[in-house]
């Protein structure tokens, strides 16, 4: 939107909007795609705020909100003879639109990753998390661009869109969930390995001692073999009743019954 000779008219003429400049009113109306009848803005929280306005130059400003983008001229438009606004319209319909389209694709890609993340975290299949990680890597390579050109305005438009939709926070949340899931998986695997080592040690060490004793003594009495075997069974049973052994056995039982 560019103004004619009299400038941009005020869209909201109620007294509660007197402190809201006409340029800001147009930016908010265009970017939010609403009218006063559809959604009357709150005077206590008028958008876009000064920090949300992208000042493209002294002649035109832009604002990106959740539902769209508004671009307005802040000086009189001379029509076909105004070469600046002519180029401005070309930029809006080309590289600036490309920035917003990339933001839309990023938003859709993150929504898909969020849905897949929930399914992968709840899935009993061990390969589900690996598939999610491959999708995250593909999304990062194909869509997660932060800089389109060396020119700053498309990058600022993309950053504003990402901020409105919380794209960076959502992506960081997905990465955090994957990292936590992998950490828990590694901890479970380490716990199961340690439990298996404990049980294996408690069973094999007494047996090794018994075999070493028999090799050293080399008895001919079969009752000696029976006594060593009985002592081996009793010692192993006592070791398996210790707290460390019970914890290891419970961990292995959960591993094989889950």
PDB file of C-alpha atoms in Angstrom:
ATOM      1  CA  UNK A   1       0.000   0.000   0.000  1.00  0.00           C
ATOM      2  CA  UNK A   2       1.321   3.426  -0.967  1.00  0.00           C
ATOM      3  CA  UNK A   3      -0.285   6.791  -0.112  1.00  0.00           C
ATOM      4  CA  UNK A   4      -1.681   9.321  -2.512  1.00  0.00           C
ATOM      5  CA  UNK A   5      -1.397  13.067  -2.218  1.00  0.00           C
ATOM      6  CA  UNK A   6      -3.216  13.260   1.117  1.00  0.00           C
ATOM      7  CA  UNK A   7      -1.356  10.404   2.779  1.00  0.00           C
ATOM      8  CA  UNK A   8      -2.777   7.237   4.244  1.00  0.00           C
ATOM      9  CA  UNK A   9      -6.160   7.661   5.968  1.00  0.00           C
ATOM     10  CA  UNK A  10      -6.687   6.399   9.492  1.00  0.00           C
ATOM     11  CA  UNK A  11      -8.352   3.006   9.579  1.00  0.00           C
ATOM     12  CA  UNK A  12      -9.374   3.126  13.222  1.00  0.00           C
ATOM     13  CA  UNK A  13     -10.989   6.461  14.052  1.00  0.00           C
ATOM     14  CA  UNK A  14     -12.150   5.658  17.574  1.00  0.00           C
ATOM     15  CA  UNK A  15     -10.699   7.838  20.314  1.00  0.00           C
ATOM     16  CA  UNK A  16      -8.927   4.891  21.922  1.00  0.00           C
ATOM     17  CA  UNK A  17      -6.763   4.596  18.785  1.00  0.00           C
ATOM     18  CA  UNK A  18      -5.742   8.259  18.508  1.00  0.00           C
ATOM     19  CA  UNK A  19      -2.213   7.542  19.690  1.00  0.00           C
ATOM     20  CA  UNK A  20      -1.816   4.843  17.024  1.00  0.00           C
ATOM     21  CA  UNK A  21      -0.177   6.338  13.880  1.00  0.00           C
ATOM     22  CA  UNK A  22      -1.942   5.754  10.574  1.00  0.00           C
ATOM     23  CA  UNK A  23       1.115   4.007   9.100  1.00  0.00           C
ATOM     24  CA  UNK A  24       1.150   1.537  11.982  1.00  0.00           C
ATOM     25  CA  UNK A  25      -2.571   0.972  11.601  1.00  0.00           C
ATOM     26  CA  UNK A  26      -2.130   0.026   7.953  1.00  0.00           C
ATOM     27  CA  UNK A  27       0.849  -2.194   8.713  1.00  0.00           C
ATOM     28  CA  UNK A  28      -1.105  -4.067  11.360  1.00  0.00           C
ATOM     29  CA  UNK A  29      -4.256  -4.348   9.231  1.00  0.00           C
ATOM     30  CA  UNK A  30      -2.391  -5.660   6.181  1.00  0.00           C
ATOM     31  CA  UNK A  31      -0.151  -8.043   8.093  1.00  0.00           C
ATOM     32  CA  UNK A  32      -2.922  -9.382  10.338  1.00  0.00           C
ATOM     33  CA  UNK A  33      -5.449  -9.595   7.457  1.00  0.00           C
ATOM     34  CA  UNK A  34      -8.250  -8.384   9.736  1.00  0.00           C
ATOM     35  CA  UNK A  35     -10.589  -5.423   9.974  1.00  0.00           C
ATOM     36  CA  UNK A  36     -11.963  -3.606  12.974  1.00  0.00           C
ATOM     37  CA  UNK A  37     -15.181  -5.629  12.662  1.00  0.00           C
ATOM     38  CA  UNK A  38     -13.350  -8.970  12.483  1.00  0.00           C
ATOM     39  CA  UNK A  39     -10.919  -8.320  15.317  1.00  0.00           C
ATOM     40  CA  UNK A  40     -10.660  -4.953  17.094  1.00  0.00           C
ATOM     41  CA  UNK A  41      -7.060  -4.610  18.323  1.00  0.00           C
ATOM     42  CA  UNK A  42      -6.415  -3.933  21.996  1.00  0.00           C
ATOM     43  CA  UNK A  43      -5.165  -0.359  22.475  1.00  0.00           C
ATOM     44  CA  UNK A  44      -2.993  -1.557  25.361  1.00  0.00           C
ATOM     45  CA  UNK A  45      -1.148  -3.993  23.133  1.00  0.00           C
ATOM     46  CA  UNK A  46      -1.118  -2.542  19.648  1.00  0.00           C
ATOM     47  CA  UNK A  47       0.892  -4.372  17.009  1.00  0.00           C
ATOM     48  CA  UNK A  48       3.179  -4.042  15.302  1.00  0.00           C
ATOM     49  CA  UNK A  49       5.284  -2.353  17.945  1.00  0.00           C
ATOM     50  CA  UNK A  50       8.260  -0.226  16.977  1.00  0.00           C
ATOM     51  CA  UNK A  51      10.567  -3.199  17.536  1.00  0.00           C
ATOM     52  CA  UNK A  52       8.513  -5.303  15.073  1.00  0.00           C
ATOM     53  CA  UNK A  53       8.589  -2.795  12.211  1.00  0.00           C
ATOM     54  CA  UNK A  54      11.190  -3.465   9.550  1.00  0.00           C
ATOM     55  CA  UNK A  55      12.252  -0.099   8.189  1.00  0.00           C
ATOM     56  CA  UNK A  56      13.260  -1.004   4.668  1.00  0.00           C
ATOM     57  CA  UNK A  57      14.270   2.580   3.961  1.00  0.00           C
ATOM     58  CA  UNK A  58      13.083   6.080   4.717  1.00  0.00           C
ATOM     59  CA  UNK A  59      10.366   5.625   2.044  1.00  0.00           C
ATOM     60  CA  UNK A  60       8.735   2.347   3.042  1.00  0.00           C
ATOM     61  CA  UNK A  61       8.276   0.048   6.029  1.00  0.00           C
ATOM     62  CA  UNK A  62       7.203  -3.553   6.530  1.00  0.00           C
ATOM     63  CA  UNK A  63       5.802  -5.680   9.335  1.00  0.00           C
ATOM     64  CA  UNK A  64       5.533  -9.451   9.573  1.00  0.00           C
ATOM     65  CA  UNK A  65       2.854 -10.911  11.825  1.00  0.00           C
ATOM     66  CA  UNK A  66       1.552 -14.428  12.318  1.00  0.00           C
ATOM     67  CA  UNK A  67      -0.954 -14.300   9.437  1.00  0.00           C
ATOM     68  CA  UNK A  68       0.867 -12.241   6.830  1.00  0.00           C
ATOM     69  CA  UNK A  69       3.110  -9.346   5.937  1.00  0.00           C
ATOM     70  CA  UNK A  70       2.295  -5.712   5.297  1.00  0.00           C
ATOM     71  CA  UNK A  71       4.427  -3.289   3.285  1.00  0.00           C
ATOM     72  CA  UNK A  72       3.514   0.392   3.055  1.00  0.00           C
ATOM     73  CA  UNK A  73       5.046   3.517   1.624  1.00  0.00           C
ATOM     74  CA  UNK A  74       5.468   6.443   3.994  1.00  0.00           C
ATOM     75  CA  UNK A  75       5.631   9.125   1.305  1.00  0.00           C
ATOM     76  CA  UNK A  76       3.473  10.040  -1.649  1.00  0.00           C
ATOM     77  CA  UNK A  77       3.453   7.597  -4.553  1.00  0.00           C
ATOM     78  CA  UNK A  78       3.947   9.372  -7.900  1.00  0.00           C
ATOM     79  CA  UNK A  79       2.472   6.463  -9.823  1.00  0.00           C
ATOM     80  CA  UNK A  80       4.126   5.200 -12.999  1.00  0.00           C
ATOM     81  CA  UNK A  81       6.820   7.870 -12.768  1.00  0.00           C
ATOM     82  CA  UNK A  82       7.880   6.716  -9.311  1.00  0.00           C
ATOM     83  CA  UNK A  83      10.703   4.357 -10.145  1.00  0.00           C
ATOM     84  CA  UNK A  84      11.488   3.612  -6.485  1.00  0.00           C
ATOM     85  CA  UNK A  85       8.068   2.183  -5.653  1.00  0.00           C
ATOM     86  CA  UNK A  86       8.098   0.366  -8.992  1.00  0.00           C
ATOM     87  CA  UNK A  87      11.249  -1.465  -8.004  1.00  0.00           C
ATOM     88  CA  UNK A  88       9.838  -1.899  -4.516  1.00  0.00           C
ATOM     89  CA  UNK A  89       6.814  -3.729  -5.890  1.00  0.00           C
ATOM     90  CA  UNK A  90       9.134  -5.960  -7.912  1.00  0.00           C
ATOM     91  CA  UNK A  91      11.143  -6.795  -4.804  1.00  0.00           C
ATOM     92  CA  UNK A  92       8.003  -7.585  -2.806  1.00  0.00           C
ATOM     93  CA  UNK A  93       6.762  -9.964  -5.498  1.00  0.00           C
ATOM     94  CA  UNK A  94      10.122 -11.689  -5.926  1.00  0.00           C
ATOM     95  CA  UNK A  95      12.923 -11.960  -3.380  1.00  0.00           C
ATOM     96  CA  UNK A  96      10.887 -10.716  -0.400  1.00  0.00           C
ATOM     97  CA  UNK A  97       8.150 -13.195  -1.237  1.00  0.00           C
ATOM     98  CA  UNK A  98      10.791 -15.914  -1.541  1.00  0.00           C
ATOM     99  CA  UNK A  99      11.848 -15.220   2.050  1.00  0.00           C
ATOM    100  CA  UNK A 100       8.290 -15.625   3.285  1.00  0.00           C
ATOM    101  CA  UNK A 101       7.734 -18.752   1.193  1.00  0.00           C
ATOM    102  CA  UNK A 102      10.847 -20.269   2.743  1.00  0.00           C
ATOM    103  CA  UNK A 103       9.430 -19.438   6.170  1.00  0.00           C
ATOM    104  CA  UNK A 104       6.177 -21.183   5.242  1.00  0.00           C
ATOM    105  CA  UNK A 105       8.076 -24.284   4.125  1.00  0.00           C
ATOM    106  CA  UNK A 106      10.082 -24.248   7.345  1.00  0.00           C
ATOM    107  CA  UNK A 107       6.875 -23.978   9.363  1.00  0.00           C
ATOM    108  CA  UNK A 108       5.305 -26.925   7.546  1.00  0.00           C
ATOM    109  CA  UNK A 109       8.505 -28.967   7.857  1.00  0.00           C
ATOM    110  CA  UNK A 110       8.698 -28.334  11.601  1.00  0.00           C
ATOM    111  CA  UNK A 111       5.058 -29.282  12.028  1.00  0.00           C
ATOM    112  CA  UNK A 112       5.787 -32.606  10.321  1.00  0.00           C
ATOM    113  CA  UNK A 113       8.869 -33.138  12.495  1.00  0.00           C
ATOM    114  CA  UNK A 114       6.876 -32.389  15.640  1.00  0.00           C
ATOM    115  CA  UNK A 115       4.266 -34.987  14.711  1.00  0.00           C
ATOM    116  CA  UNK A 116       6.948 -37.541  13.838  1.00  0.00           C
ATOM    117  CA  UNK A 117       8.819 -36.731  17.049  1.00  0.00           C
ATOM    118  CA  UNK A 118       5.783 -37.579  19.173  1.00  0.00           C
ATOM    119  CA  UNK A 119       5.259 -40.822  17.246  1.00  0.00           C
ATOM    120  CA  UNK A 120       8.945 -41.784  17.493  1.00  0.00           C
ATOM    121  CA  UNK A 121       9.115 -41.153  21.246  1.00  0.00           C
ATOM    122  CA  UNK A 122       6.066 -43.369  21.795  1.00  0.00           C
ATOM    123  CA  UNK A 123       7.089 -46.046  19.311  1.00  0.00           C
ATOM    124  CA  UNK A 124       8.516 -49.352  20.605  1.00  0.00           C
ATOM    125  CA  UNK A 125      10.544 -49.751  17.410  1.00  0.00           C
ATOM    126  CA  UNK A 126      14.249 -49.024  18.074  1.00  0.00           C
ATOM    127  CA  UNK A 127      14.731 -47.696  14.546  1.00  0.00           C
ATOM    128  CA  UNK A 128      12.047 -45.006  14.942  1.00  0.00           C
ATOM    129  CA  UNK A 129      14.458 -42.539  16.546  1.00  0.00           C
ATOM    130  CA  UNK A 130      17.062 -43.143  13.829  1.00  0.00           C
ATOM    131  CA  UNK A 131      14.444 -42.373  11.170  1.00  0.00           C
ATOM    132  CA  UNK A 132      13.538 -39.149  12.987  1.00  0.00           C
ATOM    133  CA  UNK A 133      17.197 -38.111  13.133  1.00  0.00           C
ATOM    134  CA  UNK A 134      17.529 -38.661   9.377  1.00  0.00           C
ATOM    135  CA  UNK A 135      14.457 -36.501   8.776  1.00  0.00           C
ATOM    136  CA  UNK A 136      15.874 -33.755  10.998  1.00  0.00           C
ATOM    137  CA  UNK A 137      19.158 -33.870   9.076  1.00  0.00           C
ATOM    138  CA  UNK A 138      17.303 -33.659   5.748  1.00  0.00           C
ATOM    139  CA  UNK A 139      15.213 -30.738   7.012  1.00  0.00           C
ATOM    140  CA  UNK A 140      18.331 -28.876   8.157  1.00  0.00           C
ATOM    141  CA  UNK A 141      20.104 -29.359   4.828  1.00  0.00           C
ATOM    142  CA  UNK A 142      17.141 -28.539   2.584  1.00  0.00           C
ATOM    143  CA  UNK A 143      15.093 -25.899   4.405  1.00  0.00           C
ATOM    144  CA  UNK A 144      16.716 -24.581   7.567  1.00  0.00           C
ATOM    145  CA  UNK A 145      18.446 -21.624   5.893  1.00  0.00           C
ATOM    146  CA  UNK A 146      18.948 -18.458   7.937  1.00  0.00           C
ATOM    147  CA  UNK A 147      20.410 -16.237   5.231  1.00  0.00           C
ATOM    148  CA  UNK A 148      19.013 -16.010   1.735  1.00  0.00           C
ATOM    149  CA  UNK A 149      21.222 -13.304   0.250  1.00  0.00           C
ATOM    150  CA  UNK A 150      23.980 -10.935   1.255  1.00  0.00           C
ATOM    151  CA  UNK A 151      21.319  -8.205   1.195  1.00  0.00           C
ATOM    152  CA  UNK A 152      19.875  -7.795   4.658  1.00  0.00           C
ATOM    153  CA  UNK A 153      16.154  -7.192   4.068  1.00  0.00           C
ATOM    154  CA  UNK A 154      15.106 -10.717   2.944  1.00  0.00           C
ATOM    155  CA  UNK A 155      17.007 -12.129   5.894  1.00  0.00           C
ATOM    156  CA  UNK A 156      15.224  -9.744   8.261  1.00  0.00           C
ATOM    157  CA  UNK A 157      11.847 -10.710   6.808  1.00  0.00           C
ATOM    158  CA  UNK A 158      12.648 -14.401   7.268  1.00  0.00           C
ATOM    159  CA  UNK A 159      13.843 -13.782  10.837  1.00  0.00           C
ATOM    160  CA  UNK A 160      10.649 -11.872  11.614  1.00  0.00           C
ATOM    161  CA  UNK A 161       8.510 -14.717  10.282  1.00  0.00           C
ATOM    162  CA  UNK A 162      10.500 -17.253  12.296  1.00  0.00           C
ATOM    163  CA  UNK A 163      10.047 -15.134  15.416  1.00  0.00           C
ATOM    164  CA  UNK A 164       6.287 -14.803  14.920  1.00  0.00           C
ATOM    165  CA  UNK A 165       5.878 -18.565  14.618  1.00  0.00           C
ATOM    166  CA  UNK A 166       8.584 -19.531  17.119  1.00  0.00           C
ATOM    167  CA  UNK A 167      10.368 -21.647  14.516  1.00  0.00           C
ATOM    168  CA  UNK A 168      13.784 -21.538  16.142  1.00  0.00           C
ATOM    169  CA  UNK A 169      12.418 -22.415  19.579  1.00  0.00           C
ATOM    170  CA  UNK A 170      10.379 -25.271  18.108  1.00  0.00           C
ATOM    171  CA  UNK A 171      13.384 -26.651  16.245  1.00  0.00           C
ATOM    172  CA  UNK A 172      15.530 -26.433  19.374  1.00  0.00           C
ATOM    173  CA  UNK A 173      12.795 -28.278  21.283  1.00  0.00           C
ATOM    174  CA  UNK A 174      12.832 -31.102  18.730  1.00  0.00           C
ATOM    175  CA  UNK A 175      16.626 -31.362  18.945  1.00  0.00           C
ATOM    176  CA  UNK A 176      16.430 -31.377  22.752  1.00  0.00           C
ATOM    177  CA  UNK A 177      13.857 -34.167  22.749  1.00  0.00           C
ATOM    178  CA  UNK A 178      15.985 -36.259  20.400  1.00  0.00           C
ATOM    179  CA  UNK A 179      19.072 -35.640  22.538  1.00  0.00           C
ATOM    180  CA  UNK A 180      17.214 -36.598  25.730  1.00  0.00           C
ATOM    181  CA  UNK A 181      15.795 -39.732  24.126  1.00  0.00           C
ATOM    182  CA  UNK A 182      19.234 -40.810  22.897  1.00  0.00           C
ATOM    183  CA  UNK A 183      20.746 -40.088  26.310  1.00  0.00           C
ATOM    184  CA  UNK A 184      18.117 -42.206  28.050  1.00  0.00           C
ATOM    185  CA  UNK A 185      18.631 -44.984  25.525  1.00  0.00           C
ATOM    186  CA  UNK A 186      22.384 -44.956  26.095  1.00  0.00           C
ATOM    187  CA  UNK A 187      21.875 -44.976  29.849  1.00  0.00           C
ATOM    188  CA  UNK A 188      19.511 -47.958  29.572  1.00  0.00           C
ATOM    189  CA  UNK A 189      21.951 -49.838  27.377  1.00  0.00           C
ATOM    190  CA  UNK A 190      24.822 -49.088  29.761  1.00  0.00           C
ATOM    191  CA  UNK A 191      22.728 -50.196  32.717  1.00  0.00           C
ATOM    192  CA  UNK A 192      21.809 -53.461  31.002  1.00  0.00           C
ATOM    193  CA  UNK A 193      25.402 -54.143  29.997  1.00  0.00           C
ATOM    194  CA  UNK A 194      26.634 -53.470  33.532  1.00  0.00           C
ATOM    195  CA  UNK A 195      23.901 -55.701  34.948  1.00  0.00           C
ATOM    196  CA  UNK A 196      24.869 -58.509  32.593  1.00  0.00           C
ATOM    197  CA  UNK A 197      28.551 -58.104  33.556  1.00  0.00           C
ATOM    198  CA  UNK A 198      27.673 -58.243  37.271  1.00  0.00           C
ATOM    199  CA  UNK A 199      25.589 -61.398  36.906  1.00  0.00           C
ATOM    200  CA  UNK A 200      28.195 -63.049  34.669  1.00  0.00           C
ATOM    201  CA  UNK A 201      30.942 -62.217  37.163  1.00  0.00           C
ATOM    202  CA  UNK A 202      29.014 -63.527  40.161  1.00  0.00           C
ATOM    203  CA  UNK A 203      28.402 -66.828  38.382  1.00  0.00           C
ATOM    204  CA  UNK A 204      31.768 -67.381  36.724  1.00  0.00           C
ATOM    205  CA  UNK A 205      34.143 -66.256  39.478  1.00  0.00           C
ATOM    206  CA  UNK A 206      33.118 -68.979  41.992  1.00  0.00           C
ATOM    207  CA  UNK A 207      33.200 -71.544  39.189  1.00  0.00           C
ATOM    208  CA  UNK A 208      36.677 -70.410  38.208  1.00  0.00           C
ATOM    209  CA  UNK A 209      37.862 -70.652  41.789  1.00  0.00           C
ATOM    210  CA  UNK A 210      36.418 -74.149  42.079  1.00  0.00           C
ATOM    211  CA  UNK A 211      38.082 -75.323  38.857  1.00  0.00           C
ATOM    212  CA  UNK A 212      41.420 -73.852  39.934  1.00  0.00           C
ATOM    213  CA  UNK A 213      41.151 -75.611  43.283  1.00  0.00           C
ATOM    214  CA  UNK A 214      40.415 -78.936  41.627  1.00  0.00           C
ATOM    215  CA  UNK A 215      43.352 -78.533  39.249  1.00  0.00           C
ATOM    216  CA  UNK A 216      45.731 -77.809  42.104  1.00  0.00           C
ATOM    217  CA  UNK A 217      44.536 -80.554  44.463  1.00  0.00           C
ATOM    218  CA  UNK A 218      43.737 -83.207  41.808  1.00  0.00           C
ATOM    219  CA  UNK A 219      41.780 -85.404  44.234  1.00  0.00           C
ATOM    220  CA  UNK A 220      40.793 -89.030  43.582  1.00  0.00           C
ATOM    221  CA  UNK A 221      37.850 -88.994  45.998  1.00  0.00           C
ATOM    222  CA  UNK A 222      34.524 -88.319  44.247  1.00  0.00           C
ATOM    223  CA  UNK A 223      33.120 -86.952  47.494  1.00  0.00           C
ATOM    224  CA  UNK A 224      35.649 -84.111  47.253  1.00  0.00           C
ATOM    225  CA  UNK A 225      34.226 -83.182  43.845  1.00  0.00           C
ATOM    226  CA  UNK A 226      30.721 -83.307  45.278  1.00  0.00           C
ATOM    227  CA  UNK A 227      31.745 -81.092  48.207  1.00  0.00           C
ATOM    228  CA  UNK A 228      33.353 -78.540  45.926  1.00  0.00           C
ATOM    229  CA  UNK A 229      30.271 -78.550  43.697  1.00  0.00           C
ATOM    230  CA  UNK A 230      27.965 -78.062  46.675  1.00  0.00           C
ATOM    231  CA  UNK A 231      30.132 -75.246  48.018  1.00  0.00           C
ATOM    232  CA  UNK A 232      30.137 -73.671  44.551  1.00  0.00           C
ATOM    233  CA  UNK A 233      26.326 -73.751  44.411  1.00  0.00           C
ATOM    234  CA  UNK A 234      25.953 -72.315  47.905  1.00  0.00           C
ATOM    235  CA  UNK A 235      28.498 -69.550  47.279  1.00  0.00           C
ATOM    236  CA  UNK A 236      26.891 -68.607  43.972  1.00  0.00           C
ATOM    237  CA  UNK A 237      23.440 -68.532  45.587  1.00  0.00           C
ATOM    238  CA  UNK A 238      24.731 -66.298  48.378  1.00  0.00           C
ATOM    239  CA  UNK A 239      26.348 -63.925  45.886  1.00  0.00           C
ATOM    240  CA  UNK A 240      23.144 -63.744  43.826  1.00  0.00           C
ATOM    241  CA  UNK A 241      21.235 -62.728  46.960  1.00  0.00           C
ATOM    242  CA  UNK A 242      23.339 -59.629  47.481  1.00  0.00           C
ATOM    243  CA  UNK A 243      21.837 -56.227  46.772  1.00  0.00           C
ATOM    244  CA  UNK A 244      23.993 -55.629  43.687  1.00  0.00           C
ATOM    245  CA  UNK A 245      22.983 -58.958  42.205  1.00  0.00           C
ATOM    246  CA  UNK A 246      19.277 -58.361  42.876  1.00  0.00           C
ATOM    247  CA  UNK A 247      19.433 -54.953  41.191  1.00  0.00           C
ATOM    248  CA  UNK A 248      21.223 -56.443  38.183  1.00  0.00           C
ATOM    249  CA  UNK A 249      18.740 -59.302  37.889  1.00  0.00           C
ATOM    250  CA  UNK A 250      15.766 -56.932  38.051  1.00  0.00           C
ATOM    251  CA  UNK A 251      17.287 -54.792  35.306  1.00  0.00           C
ATOM    252  CA  UNK A 252      17.831 -57.831  33.092  1.00  0.00           C
ATOM    253  CA  UNK A 253      14.310 -59.083  33.787  1.00  0.00           C
ATOM    254  CA  UNK A 254      12.826 -55.756  32.720  1.00  0.00           C
ATOM    255  CA  UNK A 255      15.041 -55.811  29.638  1.00  0.00           C
ATOM    256  CA  UNK A 256      13.769 -59.172  28.422  1.00  0.00           C
ATOM    257  CA  UNK A 257      10.130 -58.770  29.494  1.00  0.00           C
ATOM    258  CA  UNK A 258       9.583 -55.195  28.188  1.00  0.00           C
TER     259      UNK A 258
END
